[in-house]
XYZ file of C-alpha atoms in Angstrom:
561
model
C 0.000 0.000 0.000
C 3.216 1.905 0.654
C 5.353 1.173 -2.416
C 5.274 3.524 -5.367
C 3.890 6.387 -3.095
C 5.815 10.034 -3.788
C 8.014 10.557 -0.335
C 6.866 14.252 -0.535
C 3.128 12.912 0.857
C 4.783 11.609 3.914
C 5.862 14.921 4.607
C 2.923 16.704 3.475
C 0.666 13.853 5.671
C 3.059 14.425 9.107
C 2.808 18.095 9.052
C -1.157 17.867 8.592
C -1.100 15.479 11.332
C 0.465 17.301 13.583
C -2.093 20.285 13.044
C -5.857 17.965 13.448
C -4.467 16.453 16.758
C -4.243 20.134 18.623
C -8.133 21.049 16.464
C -9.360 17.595 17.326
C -8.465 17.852 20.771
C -9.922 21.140 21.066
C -12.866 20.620 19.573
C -13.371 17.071 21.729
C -13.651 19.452 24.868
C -15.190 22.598 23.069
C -18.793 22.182 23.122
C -18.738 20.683 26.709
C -16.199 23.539 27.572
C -19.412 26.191 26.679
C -21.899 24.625 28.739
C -19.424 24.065 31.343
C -17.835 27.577 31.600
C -20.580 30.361 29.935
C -23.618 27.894 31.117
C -24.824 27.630 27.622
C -27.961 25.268 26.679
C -27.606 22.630 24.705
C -29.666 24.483 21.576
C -26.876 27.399 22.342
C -23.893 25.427 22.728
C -24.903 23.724 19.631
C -25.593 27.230 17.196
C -21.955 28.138 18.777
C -20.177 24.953 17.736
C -22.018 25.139 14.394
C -21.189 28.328 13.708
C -17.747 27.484 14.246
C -17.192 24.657 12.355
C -18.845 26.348 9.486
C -15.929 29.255 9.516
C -13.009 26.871 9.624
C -14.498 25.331 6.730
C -15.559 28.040 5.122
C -12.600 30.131 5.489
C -10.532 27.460 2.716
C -12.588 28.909 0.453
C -10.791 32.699 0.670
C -7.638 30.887 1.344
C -7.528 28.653 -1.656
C -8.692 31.821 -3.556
C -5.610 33.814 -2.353
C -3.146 30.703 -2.964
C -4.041 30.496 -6.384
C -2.566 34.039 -6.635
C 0.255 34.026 -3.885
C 1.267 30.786 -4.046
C 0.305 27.839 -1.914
C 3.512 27.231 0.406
C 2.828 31.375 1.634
C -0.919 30.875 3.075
C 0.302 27.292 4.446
C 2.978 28.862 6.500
C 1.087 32.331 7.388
C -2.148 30.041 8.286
C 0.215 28.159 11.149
C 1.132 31.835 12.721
C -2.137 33.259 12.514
C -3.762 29.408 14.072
C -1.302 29.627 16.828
C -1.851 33.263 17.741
C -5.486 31.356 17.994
C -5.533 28.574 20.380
C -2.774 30.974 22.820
C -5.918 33.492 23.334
C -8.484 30.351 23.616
C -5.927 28.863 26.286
C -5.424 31.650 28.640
C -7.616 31.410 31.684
C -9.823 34.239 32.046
C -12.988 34.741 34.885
C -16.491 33.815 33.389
C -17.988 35.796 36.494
C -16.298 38.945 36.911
C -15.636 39.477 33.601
C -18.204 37.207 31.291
C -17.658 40.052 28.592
C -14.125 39.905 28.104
C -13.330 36.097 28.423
C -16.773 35.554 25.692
C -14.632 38.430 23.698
C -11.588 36.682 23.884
C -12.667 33.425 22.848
C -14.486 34.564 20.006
C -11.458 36.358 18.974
C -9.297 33.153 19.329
C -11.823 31.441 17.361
C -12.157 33.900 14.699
C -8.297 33.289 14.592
C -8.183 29.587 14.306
C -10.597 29.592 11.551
C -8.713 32.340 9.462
C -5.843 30.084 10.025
C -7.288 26.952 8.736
C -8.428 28.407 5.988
C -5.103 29.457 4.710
C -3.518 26.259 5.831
C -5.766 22.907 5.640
C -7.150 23.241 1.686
C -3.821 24.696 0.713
C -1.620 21.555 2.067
C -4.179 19.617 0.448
C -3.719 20.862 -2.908
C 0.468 20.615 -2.958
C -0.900 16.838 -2.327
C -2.462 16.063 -5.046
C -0.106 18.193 -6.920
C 2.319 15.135 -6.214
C 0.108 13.336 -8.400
C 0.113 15.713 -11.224
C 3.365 13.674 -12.503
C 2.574 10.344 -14.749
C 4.447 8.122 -12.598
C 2.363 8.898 -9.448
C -1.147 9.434 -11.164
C -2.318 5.808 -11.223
C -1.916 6.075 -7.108
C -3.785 9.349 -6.520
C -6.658 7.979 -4.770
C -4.692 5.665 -2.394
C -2.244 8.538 -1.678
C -5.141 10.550 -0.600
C -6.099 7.448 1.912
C -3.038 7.300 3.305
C -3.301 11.275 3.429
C -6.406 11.128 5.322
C -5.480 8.086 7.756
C -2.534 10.366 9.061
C -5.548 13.191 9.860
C -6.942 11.094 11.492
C -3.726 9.299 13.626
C -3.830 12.706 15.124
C -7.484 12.999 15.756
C -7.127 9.863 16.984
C -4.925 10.677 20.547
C -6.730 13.823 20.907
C -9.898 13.119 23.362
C -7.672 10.571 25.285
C -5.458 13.737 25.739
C -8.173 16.004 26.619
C -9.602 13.632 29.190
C -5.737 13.157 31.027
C -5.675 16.923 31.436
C -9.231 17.480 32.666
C -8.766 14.767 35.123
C -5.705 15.924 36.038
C -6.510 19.426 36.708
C -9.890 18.513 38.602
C -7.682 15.955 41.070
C -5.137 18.721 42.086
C -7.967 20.708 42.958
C -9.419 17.854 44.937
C -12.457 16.942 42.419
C -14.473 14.397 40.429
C -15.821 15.008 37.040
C -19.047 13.961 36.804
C -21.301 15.014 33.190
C -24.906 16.479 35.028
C -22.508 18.874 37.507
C -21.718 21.941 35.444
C -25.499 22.107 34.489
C -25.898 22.103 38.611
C -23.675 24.318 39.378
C -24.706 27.341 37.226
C -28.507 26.163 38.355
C -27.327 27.074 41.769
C -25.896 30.343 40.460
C -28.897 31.016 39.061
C -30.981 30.567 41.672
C -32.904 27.742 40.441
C -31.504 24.155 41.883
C -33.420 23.549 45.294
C -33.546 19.497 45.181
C -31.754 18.373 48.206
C -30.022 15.629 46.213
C -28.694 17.593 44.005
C -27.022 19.816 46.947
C -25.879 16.448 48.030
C -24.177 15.429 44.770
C -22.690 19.141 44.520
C -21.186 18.718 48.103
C -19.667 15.600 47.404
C -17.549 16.122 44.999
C -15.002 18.027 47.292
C -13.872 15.843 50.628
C -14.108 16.521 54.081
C -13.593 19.695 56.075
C -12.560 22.008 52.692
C -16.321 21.109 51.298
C -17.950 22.118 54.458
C -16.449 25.040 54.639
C -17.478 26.595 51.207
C -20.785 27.478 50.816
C -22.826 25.841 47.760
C -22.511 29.070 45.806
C -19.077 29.303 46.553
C -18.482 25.868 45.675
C -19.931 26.143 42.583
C -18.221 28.709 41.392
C -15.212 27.015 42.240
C -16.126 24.056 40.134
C -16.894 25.867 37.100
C -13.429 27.767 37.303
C -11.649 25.311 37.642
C -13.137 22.738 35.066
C -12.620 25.581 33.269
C -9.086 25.665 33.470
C -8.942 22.147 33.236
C -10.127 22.753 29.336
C -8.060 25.624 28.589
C -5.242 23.214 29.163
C -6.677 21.128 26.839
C -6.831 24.229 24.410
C -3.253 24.511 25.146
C -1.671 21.405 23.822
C -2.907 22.866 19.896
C -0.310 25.064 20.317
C 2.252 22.386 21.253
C 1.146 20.724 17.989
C 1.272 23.517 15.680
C 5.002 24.025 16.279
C 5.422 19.866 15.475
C 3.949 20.434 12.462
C 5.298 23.354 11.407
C 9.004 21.837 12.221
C 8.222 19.077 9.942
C 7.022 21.178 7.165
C 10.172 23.170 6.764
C 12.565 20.439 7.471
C 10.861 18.246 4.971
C 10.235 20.846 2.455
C 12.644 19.561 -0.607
C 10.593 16.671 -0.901
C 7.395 18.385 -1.943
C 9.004 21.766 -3.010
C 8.051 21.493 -6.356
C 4.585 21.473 -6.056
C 4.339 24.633 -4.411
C 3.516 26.017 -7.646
C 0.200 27.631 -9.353
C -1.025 27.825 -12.346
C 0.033 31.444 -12.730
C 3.084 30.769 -11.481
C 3.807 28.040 -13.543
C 2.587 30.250 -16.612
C 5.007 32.691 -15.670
C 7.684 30.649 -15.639
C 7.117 29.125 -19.183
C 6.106 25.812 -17.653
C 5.580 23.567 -21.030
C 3.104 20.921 -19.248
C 0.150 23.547 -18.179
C -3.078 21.961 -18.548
C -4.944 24.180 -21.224
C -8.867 22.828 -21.170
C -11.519 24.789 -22.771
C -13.966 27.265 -21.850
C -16.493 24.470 -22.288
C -14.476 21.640 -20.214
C -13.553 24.135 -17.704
C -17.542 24.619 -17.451
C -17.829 21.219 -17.582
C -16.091 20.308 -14.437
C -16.932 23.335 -12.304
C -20.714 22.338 -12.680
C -20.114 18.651 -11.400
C -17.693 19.523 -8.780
C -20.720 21.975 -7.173
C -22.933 19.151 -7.975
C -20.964 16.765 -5.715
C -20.159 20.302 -3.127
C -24.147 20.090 -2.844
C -24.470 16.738 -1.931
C -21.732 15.877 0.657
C -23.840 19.139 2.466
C -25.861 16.303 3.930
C -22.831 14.130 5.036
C -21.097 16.258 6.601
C -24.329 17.639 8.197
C -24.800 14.007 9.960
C -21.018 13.375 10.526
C -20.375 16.324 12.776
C -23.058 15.362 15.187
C -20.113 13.799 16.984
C -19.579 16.985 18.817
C -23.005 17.745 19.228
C -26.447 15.887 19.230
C -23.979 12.407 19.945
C -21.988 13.645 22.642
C -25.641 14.950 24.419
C -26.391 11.697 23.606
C -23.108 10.008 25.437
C -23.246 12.137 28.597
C -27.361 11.675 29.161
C -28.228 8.748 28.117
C -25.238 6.374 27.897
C -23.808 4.288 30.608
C -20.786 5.896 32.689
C -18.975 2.845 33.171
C -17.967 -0.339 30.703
C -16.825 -3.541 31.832
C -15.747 -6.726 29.608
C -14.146 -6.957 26.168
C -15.233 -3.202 25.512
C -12.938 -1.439 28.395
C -10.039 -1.983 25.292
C -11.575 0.887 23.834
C -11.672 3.608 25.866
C -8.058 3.019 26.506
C -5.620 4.419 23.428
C -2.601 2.467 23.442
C -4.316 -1.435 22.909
C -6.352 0.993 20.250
C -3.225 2.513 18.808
C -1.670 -1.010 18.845
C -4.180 -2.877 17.360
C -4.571 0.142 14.631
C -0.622 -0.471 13.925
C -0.807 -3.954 13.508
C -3.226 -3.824 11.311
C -0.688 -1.997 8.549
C 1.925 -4.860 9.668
C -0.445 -7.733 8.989
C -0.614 -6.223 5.774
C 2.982 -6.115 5.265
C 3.314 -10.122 6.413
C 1.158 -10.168 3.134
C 2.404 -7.913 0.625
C 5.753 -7.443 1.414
C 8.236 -8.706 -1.253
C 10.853 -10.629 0.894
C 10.677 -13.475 3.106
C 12.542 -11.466 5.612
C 10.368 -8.648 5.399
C 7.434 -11.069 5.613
C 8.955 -12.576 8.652
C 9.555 -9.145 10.183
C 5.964 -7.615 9.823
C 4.311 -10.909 11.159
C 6.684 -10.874 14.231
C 5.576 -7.386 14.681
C 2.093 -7.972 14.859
C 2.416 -10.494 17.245
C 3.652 -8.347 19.263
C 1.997 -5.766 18.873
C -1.140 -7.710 19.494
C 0.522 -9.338 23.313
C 0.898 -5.855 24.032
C -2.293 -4.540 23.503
C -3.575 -7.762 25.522
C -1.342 -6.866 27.892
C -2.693 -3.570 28.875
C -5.970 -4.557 28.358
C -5.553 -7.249 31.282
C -4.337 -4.722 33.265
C -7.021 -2.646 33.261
C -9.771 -2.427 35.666
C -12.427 -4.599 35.335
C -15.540 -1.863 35.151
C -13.913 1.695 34.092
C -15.522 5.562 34.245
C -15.998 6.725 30.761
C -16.418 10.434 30.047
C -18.452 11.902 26.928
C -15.641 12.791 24.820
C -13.643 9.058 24.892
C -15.796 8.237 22.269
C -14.848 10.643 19.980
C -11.463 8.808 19.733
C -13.682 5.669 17.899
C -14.258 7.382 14.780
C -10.179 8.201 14.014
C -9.280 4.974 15.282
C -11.474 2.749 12.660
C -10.577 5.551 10.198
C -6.833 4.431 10.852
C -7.440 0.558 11.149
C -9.679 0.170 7.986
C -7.851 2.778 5.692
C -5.629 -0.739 4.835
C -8.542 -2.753 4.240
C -10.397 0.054 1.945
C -7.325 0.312 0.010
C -6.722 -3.413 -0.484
C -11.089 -3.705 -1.695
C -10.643 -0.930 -4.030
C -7.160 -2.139 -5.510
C -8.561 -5.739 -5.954
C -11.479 -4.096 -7.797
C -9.090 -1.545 -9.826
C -7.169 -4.623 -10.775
C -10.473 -6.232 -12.081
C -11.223 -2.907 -13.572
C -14.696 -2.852 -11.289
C -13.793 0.072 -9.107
C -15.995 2.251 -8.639
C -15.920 5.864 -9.820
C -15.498 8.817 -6.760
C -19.534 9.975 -7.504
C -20.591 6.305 -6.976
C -18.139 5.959 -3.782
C -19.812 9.451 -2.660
C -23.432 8.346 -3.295
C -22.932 4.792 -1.575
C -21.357 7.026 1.409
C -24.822 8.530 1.767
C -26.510 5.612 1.974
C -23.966 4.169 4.654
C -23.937 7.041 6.861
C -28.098 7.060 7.078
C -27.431 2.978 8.587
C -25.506 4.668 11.462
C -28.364 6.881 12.272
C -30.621 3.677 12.062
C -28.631 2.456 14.982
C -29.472 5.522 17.339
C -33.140 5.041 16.613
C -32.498 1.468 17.748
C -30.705 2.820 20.535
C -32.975 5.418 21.269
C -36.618 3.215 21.898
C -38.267 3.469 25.252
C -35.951 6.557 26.098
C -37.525 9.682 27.584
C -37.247 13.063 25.273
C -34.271 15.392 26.225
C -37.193 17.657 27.875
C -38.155 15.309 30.185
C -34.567 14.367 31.304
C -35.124 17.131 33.892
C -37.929 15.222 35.787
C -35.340 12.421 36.054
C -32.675 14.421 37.043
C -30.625 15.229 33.803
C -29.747 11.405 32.998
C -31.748 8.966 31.686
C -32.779 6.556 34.700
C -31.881 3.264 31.976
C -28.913 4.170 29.774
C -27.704 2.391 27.313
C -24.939 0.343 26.639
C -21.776 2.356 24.619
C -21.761 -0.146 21.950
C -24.602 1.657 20.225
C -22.504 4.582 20.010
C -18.889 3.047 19.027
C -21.090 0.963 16.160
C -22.972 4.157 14.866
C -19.412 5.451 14.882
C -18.304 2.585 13.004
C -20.621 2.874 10.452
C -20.245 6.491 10.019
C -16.510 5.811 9.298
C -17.114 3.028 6.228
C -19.323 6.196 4.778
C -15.993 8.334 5.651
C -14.034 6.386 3.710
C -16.302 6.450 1.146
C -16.820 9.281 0.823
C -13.976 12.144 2.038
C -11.024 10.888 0.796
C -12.351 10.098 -2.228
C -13.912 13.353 -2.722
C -10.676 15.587 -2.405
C -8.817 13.490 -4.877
C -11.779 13.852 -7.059
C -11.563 17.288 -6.673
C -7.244 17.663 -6.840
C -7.771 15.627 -10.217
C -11.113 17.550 -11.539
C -10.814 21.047 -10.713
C -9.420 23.539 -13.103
C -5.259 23.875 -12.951
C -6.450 27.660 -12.631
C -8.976 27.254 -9.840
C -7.320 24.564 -7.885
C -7.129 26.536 -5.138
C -10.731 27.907 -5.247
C -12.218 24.570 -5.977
C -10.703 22.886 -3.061
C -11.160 25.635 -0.580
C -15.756 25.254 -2.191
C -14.994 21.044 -0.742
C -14.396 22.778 2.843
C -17.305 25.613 2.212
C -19.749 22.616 1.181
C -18.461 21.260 4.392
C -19.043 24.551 6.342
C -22.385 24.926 5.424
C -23.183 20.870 6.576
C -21.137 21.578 10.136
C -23.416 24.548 10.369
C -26.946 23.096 9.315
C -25.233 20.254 12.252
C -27.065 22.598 14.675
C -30.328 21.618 14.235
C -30.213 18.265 15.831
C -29.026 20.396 18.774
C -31.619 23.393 18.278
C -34.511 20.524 18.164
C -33.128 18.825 21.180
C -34.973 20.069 23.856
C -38.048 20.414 21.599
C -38.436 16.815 19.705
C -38.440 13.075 20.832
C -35.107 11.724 20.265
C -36.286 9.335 17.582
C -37.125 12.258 15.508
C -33.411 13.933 15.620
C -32.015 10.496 14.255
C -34.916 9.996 11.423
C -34.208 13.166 9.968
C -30.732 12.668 9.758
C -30.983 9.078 8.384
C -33.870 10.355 5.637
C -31.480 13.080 4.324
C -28.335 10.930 3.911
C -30.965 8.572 1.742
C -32.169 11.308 -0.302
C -28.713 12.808 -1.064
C -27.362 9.239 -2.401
C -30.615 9.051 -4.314
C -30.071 12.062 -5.411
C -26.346 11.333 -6.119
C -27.070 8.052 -8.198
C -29.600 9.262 -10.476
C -27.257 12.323 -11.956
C -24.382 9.793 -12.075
C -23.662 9.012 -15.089
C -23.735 13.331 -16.255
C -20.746 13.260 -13.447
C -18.958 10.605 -14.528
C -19.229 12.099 -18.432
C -18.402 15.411 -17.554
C -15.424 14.645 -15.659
C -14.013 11.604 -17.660
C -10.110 12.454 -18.979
């Protein structure tokens, strides 16, 4: 799966790495990190992380736009300053009572920030990757590049809520408290005047021990909570910086291996480049109409995909068990996950590798890779506290583990000359990713409404077992694959040598405008049964792919070489 790749992606796929573990751990603690500090609602937290989501990936539009006038390799670097400058404002502690104003200020600021930075950096790298491709020798590998691209996003994403947990948990212990999911909502009840159950008072109190509880009153207490899970997240915040110099080290001192595709059309023009890509008005047309037609349609995944962060993660903390025991402990733990994802690439290379040595060598790697992933599963607990955001880790983990197995379907089918085209591999996506949401309506029967959670007191009195979430997570990665890595190759290889730039950065807007339409799961929340949230998501992936498969074969004509 390795062999005949260009060594400039490696670099290219390192740096990006580097980058989605800081936003990924971030954003695993962001939405939480609202309600938690600023006492948002779950319909407000939601319209904030929306609107967010929808400006990072928005904002590659205006970057790929400059790039393909400036040059790609200048809005890659500038994007790293301006994200850093970001995620320092969003990490520095600031008061949410004294002054609510300022820190909401600041972190809009710092937000504002990270997605200006993104912009110029994230479609930009992109595009000097498939520019790699550009040469004959690599073309024929352009879509299993981009896997391999996307499975290093995603080794990133991967570590990032396992590293947002160890640093809220750390920060809470040294304070001498718990995390528990229901007590930020508590604690800015009792700030508000409104919490007056006894219990509640109860569970409030005893989350600090002994003679230091009892001599805080509840108000005081509370506001002492909030600060300081505050904190706890702005440490999380934190580590994105820590990331953002990684990648930016391996970016320059890797830079001679992809060097020569930092280089537009213009550019190339003015330098009397002999193999610019001349199509006319009418192909140029051509493509542009097809690559909004697909922009249009991944709307809907994307929509679905995010809920992750939002309508998902509600449904984690409220309505999913707290604890795991048996076989399924492995997976709220990332190093047996991070082994088992490795192992997977050297089981592989037992196969495919050319060399009885090198045969020998993978398969003795795997073996041990897979005693020490049992080993630290046997040494863990045998029922474990799970928090909300562990499961975000589930999707980047299969996304890693089953990038192999994608590649080796698809290259058995290319061989066969069966593959099919990125529009089909888009619309089946569609289809896949409304089966996840079919889960969650399984998942969801007999449950009470989000409304009526607060008769119950804020958790469901029967949750669920997690394994309806990590499967509704694994099917929403098969549509992934399906679909995301398959749709910026298609556009690298489509778009215009003129608009590359442009066309990539109108992938992330189409994605912008599904992280922001996200928010309605979480704006309907409070107002709909739960069963409802999950059919509309599951109808609209259905209608997209049907959508997708019936203007098919206009795609595949307009874009054929």
């Amino acid at each position: 799966m390795f062999k005949g790749q260009p060594k400039g992606l490696y670099a290219l796929a390192l740096a990006n790495t580097g980058e989605r573990f800081g936003y990924y751990t971030m954003l695993a603690i962001f939405l939480l990190y609202l309600q938690a500090k600023f006492g948002f609602s779950a319909s407000a937290a939601g319209q904030f992380y929306a609107i967010f989501l929808a400006a990072v990936y928005f904002m590659p539009v205006i970057g790929g736009w400059l790039a393909d006038k400036i040059g790609f390799g200048k809005c890659v670097v500038t994007g790293v300053c301006v994200m850093f400058l970001g995620y320092v404002c969003l990490a520095v502690p600031t008061d949410a009572f004294a002054g609510r104003g300022f820190a909401l200020a600041l972190m809009i600021a710092a937000l504002l920030l990270i997605a200006v930075g993104t912009g110029l950096f994230k479609g930009n790298l992109q595009v000097m990757t498939g520019n790699l491709y550009d040469d004959p020798k690599f073309s024929s590998k352009r879509d299993s590049g981009f896997s391999l691209f996307y499975m290093a996003i995603n080794l990133g994403s991967m570590f990032a809520p396992t590293a947002a947990t160890a640093l809220t948990n750390s920060h809470l212990a040294k304070a001498g408290l718990i995390y528990k999911a229901d007590i930020p909502a508590l604690a800015h009840q009792c700030l508000g005047g409104t919490l007056a159950d006894s219990s509640s008072l109860q569970n409030l109190q005893a989350l600090m021990p002994g003679a230091e509880a009892q001599a805080m009153n509840l108000t005081d207490f509370s506001q002492f909570y909030i600060t300081q899970l505050s904190t706890a997240y702005n440490l999380g915040f934190a580590v994105a910086c820590v990331s953002l110099i990684f990648s930016i080290a391996i970016y320059f001192s890797t830079r001679p291996l992809f060097k020569h595709t930092d280089v537009n059309a213009k550019q190339q023009a003015a330098a009397g480049g002999d193999n610019v890509v001349e199509l006319t008005p009418k192909q140029t047309r051509e493509r542009i109409v097809a690559l909004c037609f697909v922009f249009a349609v991944v709307i809907f995944f994307w929509m679905a995909f995010h809920q992750n962060g939002s309508s998902l993660t509600y449904f984690a903390r409220d309505y999913t068990r707290t604890s795991v025991s048996g076989i399924t402990r492995i997976g709220f733990n990332i190093w047996p996950l991070f082994l088992i994802a490795i192992s997977v690439y050297t089981l592989f290379g037992a196969f495919q590798s050319e060399t009885i040595k090198a045969k020998n060598i993978c398969a003795a790697v795997t073996v041990i890779l897979w005693g020490g992933a049992y080993y630290l599963y046997k040494g863990m607990s045998e029922s474990i506290s799970i928090l909300p955001q562990q499961f975000q880790q589930f999707n980047p983990f299969f996304v890693v583990a089953l990038t192999p197995i994608s590649m080796a379907i698809f290259g058995a089918l290319a061989n066969k000359g069966k593959e099919p085209s990125a529009p089909k591999k888009i619309g089946l996506g569609m289809f896949v990713a409304g089966i996840g949401y079919l889960i969650m309506l399984m998942a969801s029967k007999g449950q009470p409404s989000p409304s009526e959670l607060i008769s119950v007191g804020g958790v469901s009195p029967d949750p669920v077992v997690p394994e309806f979430l990590i499967g509704t997570y694994l099917v929403l990665t098969f549509a992934e694959l399906l679909l995301s890595p398959m749709g910026i190759s298609f556009v690298s290889k489509v778009a215009p040598p003129k608009y590359k730039g442009l066309m990539m950065g109108c992938w992330f807007a189409a994605t912008a405008i599904g992280n922001y339409l996200s928010s309605i799961p979480s704006m309907l929340w409070n107002n709909v049964p739960l069963w409802a949230n999950w059919t509309i998501l599951m109808a609209l992936c259905a209608i997209a792919g049907a959508v997708m498969f019936s203007m098919l074969k206009k795609l595949e004509a307009a874009t054929a070489e």
